[in-house]
Every structure is written in structure tokens, then in C-alpha cells.
């Protein structure tokens, strides 16, 4: 899996980039949980955009994947700043 932040190549099952340490995007759909191919743009089951920051409920934390309410500045799960 290629890191979108630094371009380093990581193992397909890696959670964090070995080059820069950022959390790698989940290999499953945030909406329905269906496993996804690493290069897929949309979920094959529900059609949701994979790796999207915006969701119907609000903002997805880039650090832990938790979906926070719209307008939230810090994640309710991990307290990281939401970009």
C-alpha cells in the first residue's frame, strides 16, 4: 500500500506508514465495513467513497477513523485535531 502523504510503499496489512508514521487509510469501507482493495475508490457493496473525509454524519478523524459530528475540531475518540 502506497502512503498518500510521503509515497512510501507499505505492507498491505500495515496500519501506519513506515516512512512517515501517519495512519494509513483503512482497507475497509467506513460506512458498511466491507473489505476493500487498496486501490479502490468506491465500496463494491454500498458504493460509498472510500477514504472520504466527509460523511453524512460529519467529519472522519484521519488518525483513528471515528466519525465525529459536523463542526467538531477535535476527535471525540482520540482527541486529535480534525483537518
PDB file of C-alpha atoms in Angstrom:
ATOM      1  CA  UNK A   1       0.000   0.000   0.000  1.00  0.00           C
ATOM      2  CA  UNK A   2       1.420   3.386  -1.003  1.00  0.00           C
ATOM      3  CA  UNK A   3       1.276   6.195   1.589  1.00  0.00           C
ATOM      4  CA  UNK A   4      -0.593   9.220   0.220  1.00  0.00           C
ATOM      5  CA  UNK A   5       1.421  11.539   2.483  1.00  0.00           C
ATOM      6  CA  UNK A   6       5.021  10.532   1.702  1.00  0.00           C
ATOM      7  CA  UNK A   7       4.777   7.928  -1.073  1.00  0.00           C
ATOM      8  CA  UNK A   8       6.465   5.111   0.882  1.00  0.00           C
ATOM      9  CA  UNK A   9       5.429   1.563  -0.005  1.00  0.00           C
ATOM     10  CA  UNK A  10       3.993  -0.343   2.965  1.00  0.00           C
ATOM     11  CA  UNK A  11       2.750  -3.891   3.509  1.00  0.00           C
ATOM     12  CA  UNK A  12      -0.913  -4.381   2.564  1.00  0.00           C
ATOM     13  CA  UNK A  13      -1.853  -5.093   6.203  1.00  0.00           C
ATOM     14  CA  UNK A  14       0.079  -2.119   7.670  1.00  0.00           C
ATOM     15  CA  UNK A  15      -1.851   0.332   9.854  1.00  0.00           C
ATOM     16  CA  UNK A  16       0.828   3.040   9.943  1.00  0.00           C
ATOM     17  CA  UNK A  17       3.312   4.223   7.314  1.00  0.00           C
ATOM     18  CA  UNK A  18       6.884   3.025   7.837  1.00  0.00           C
ATOM     19  CA  UNK A  19       8.150   6.186   6.116  1.00  0.00           C
ATOM     20  CA  UNK A  20       6.332   8.973   7.972  1.00  0.00           C
ATOM     21  CA  UNK A  21       4.274   7.264  10.704  1.00  0.00           C
ATOM     22  CA  UNK A  22       0.879   8.564   9.577  1.00  0.00           C
ATOM     23  CA  UNK A  23      -2.111   6.236   9.983  1.00  0.00           C
ATOM     24  CA  UNK A  24      -2.785   4.579   6.641  1.00  0.00           C
ATOM     25  CA  UNK A  25      -6.283   4.670   5.211  1.00  0.00           C
ATOM     26  CA  UNK A  26      -8.436   1.749   6.207  1.00  0.00           C
ATOM     27  CA  UNK A  27      -8.775  -1.076   3.734  1.00  0.00           C
ATOM     28  CA  UNK A  28     -12.462  -1.348   4.549  1.00  0.00           C
ATOM     29  CA  UNK A  29     -15.481   0.842   3.920  1.00  0.00           C
ATOM     30  CA  UNK A  30     -16.162   3.360   6.713  1.00  0.00           C
ATOM     31  CA  UNK A  31     -19.897   3.123   6.047  1.00  0.00           C
ATOM     32  CA  UNK A  32     -20.594  -0.636   5.840  1.00  0.00           C
ATOM     33  CA  UNK A  33     -17.316  -2.314   6.881  1.00  0.00           C
ATOM     34  CA  UNK A  34     -16.858  -4.292   3.661  1.00  0.00           C
ATOM     35  CA  UNK A  35     -13.179  -5.096   2.935  1.00  0.00           C
ATOM     36  CA  UNK A  36     -11.861  -3.059   0.002  1.00  0.00           C
ATOM     37  CA  UNK A  37      -8.992  -3.434  -2.424  1.00  0.00           C
ATOM     38  CA  UNK A  38      -6.159  -0.986  -1.546  1.00  0.00           C
ATOM     39  CA  UNK A  39      -6.543   0.990  -4.813  1.00  0.00           C
ATOM     40  CA  UNK A  40     -10.374   1.009  -4.874  1.00  0.00           C
ATOM     41  CA  UNK A  41     -12.046   4.434  -4.854  1.00  0.00           C
ATOM     42  CA  UNK A  42     -15.577   3.249  -4.038  1.00  0.00           C
ATOM     43  CA  UNK A  43     -17.039   0.413  -1.943  1.00  0.00           C
ATOM     44  CA  UNK A  44     -18.159  -2.542  -4.063  1.00  0.00           C
ATOM     45  CA  UNK A  45     -21.085  -3.257  -1.695  1.00  0.00           C
ATOM     46  CA  UNK A  46     -22.649   0.110  -0.789  1.00  0.00           C
ATOM     47  CA  UNK A  47     -21.000   2.480  -3.298  1.00  0.00           C
ATOM     48  CA  UNK A  48     -19.612   4.882  -0.675  1.00  0.00           C
ATOM     49  CA  UNK A  49     -16.413   6.752  -1.498  1.00  0.00           C
ATOM     50  CA  UNK A  50     -13.515   5.044   0.276  1.00  0.00           C
ATOM     51  CA  UNK A  51     -11.190   7.159   2.396  1.00  0.00           C
ATOM     52  CA  UNK A  52     -13.505  10.163   2.258  1.00  0.00           C
ATOM     53  CA  UNK A  53     -13.040  12.768   4.972  1.00  0.00           C
ATOM     54  CA  UNK A  54     -16.624  13.991   4.817  1.00  0.00           C
ATOM     55  CA  UNK A  55     -19.530  11.737   5.694  1.00  0.00           C
ATOM     56  CA  UNK A  56     -23.253  12.142   6.189  1.00  0.00           C
ATOM     57  CA  UNK A  57     -22.742  12.291   9.969  1.00  0.00           C
ATOM     58  CA  UNK A  58     -19.852  14.774   9.934  1.00  0.00           C
ATOM     59  CA  UNK A  59     -16.060  14.513   9.760  1.00  0.00           C
ATOM     60  CA  UNK A  60     -14.000  11.324   9.843  1.00  0.00           C
ATOM     61  CA  UNK A  61     -10.873  11.537  12.008  1.00  0.00           C
ATOM     62  CA  UNK A  62      -7.772  10.870   9.873  1.00  0.00           C
ATOM     63  CA  UNK A  63      -5.977   9.454  12.914  1.00  0.00           C
ATOM     64  CA  UNK A  64      -8.436   6.825  14.195  1.00  0.00           C
ATOM     65  CA  UNK A  65     -11.302   6.748  11.659  1.00  0.00           C
ATOM     66  CA  UNK A  66     -14.016   7.783  14.130  1.00  0.00           C
ATOM     67  CA  UNK A  67     -16.902   9.724  12.572  1.00  0.00           C
ATOM     68  CA  UNK A  68     -17.450  12.962  14.505  1.00  0.00           C
ATOM     69  CA  UNK A  69     -20.334  15.413  14.291  1.00  0.00           C
ATOM     70  CA  UNK A  70     -20.055  18.272  11.804  1.00  0.00           C
ATOM     71  CA  UNK A  71     -18.151  21.283  13.106  1.00  0.00           C
ATOM     72  CA  UNK A  72     -16.042  19.254  15.548  1.00  0.00           C
ATOM     73  CA  UNK A  73     -12.448  20.484  15.758  1.00  0.00           C
ATOM     74  CA  UNK A  74     -11.023  17.591  17.831  1.00  0.00           C
ATOM     75  CA  UNK A  75     -11.886  13.895  17.611  1.00  0.00           C
ATOM     76  CA  UNK A  76     -14.183  12.649  20.369  1.00  0.00           C
ATOM     77  CA  UNK A  77     -12.343   9.289  20.441  1.00  0.00           C
ATOM     78  CA  UNK A  78      -8.616  10.147  20.216  1.00  0.00           C
ATOM     79  CA  UNK A  79      -8.566  13.953  20.759  1.00  0.00           C
ATOM     80  CA  UNK A  80      -6.515  14.568  17.587  1.00  0.00           C
ATOM     81  CA  UNK A  81      -7.232  17.751  15.622  1.00  0.00           C
ATOM     82  CA  UNK A  82      -9.571  17.084  12.703  1.00  0.00           C
ATOM     83  CA  UNK A  83      -8.255  18.507   9.444  1.00  0.00           C
TER      84      UNK A  83
END
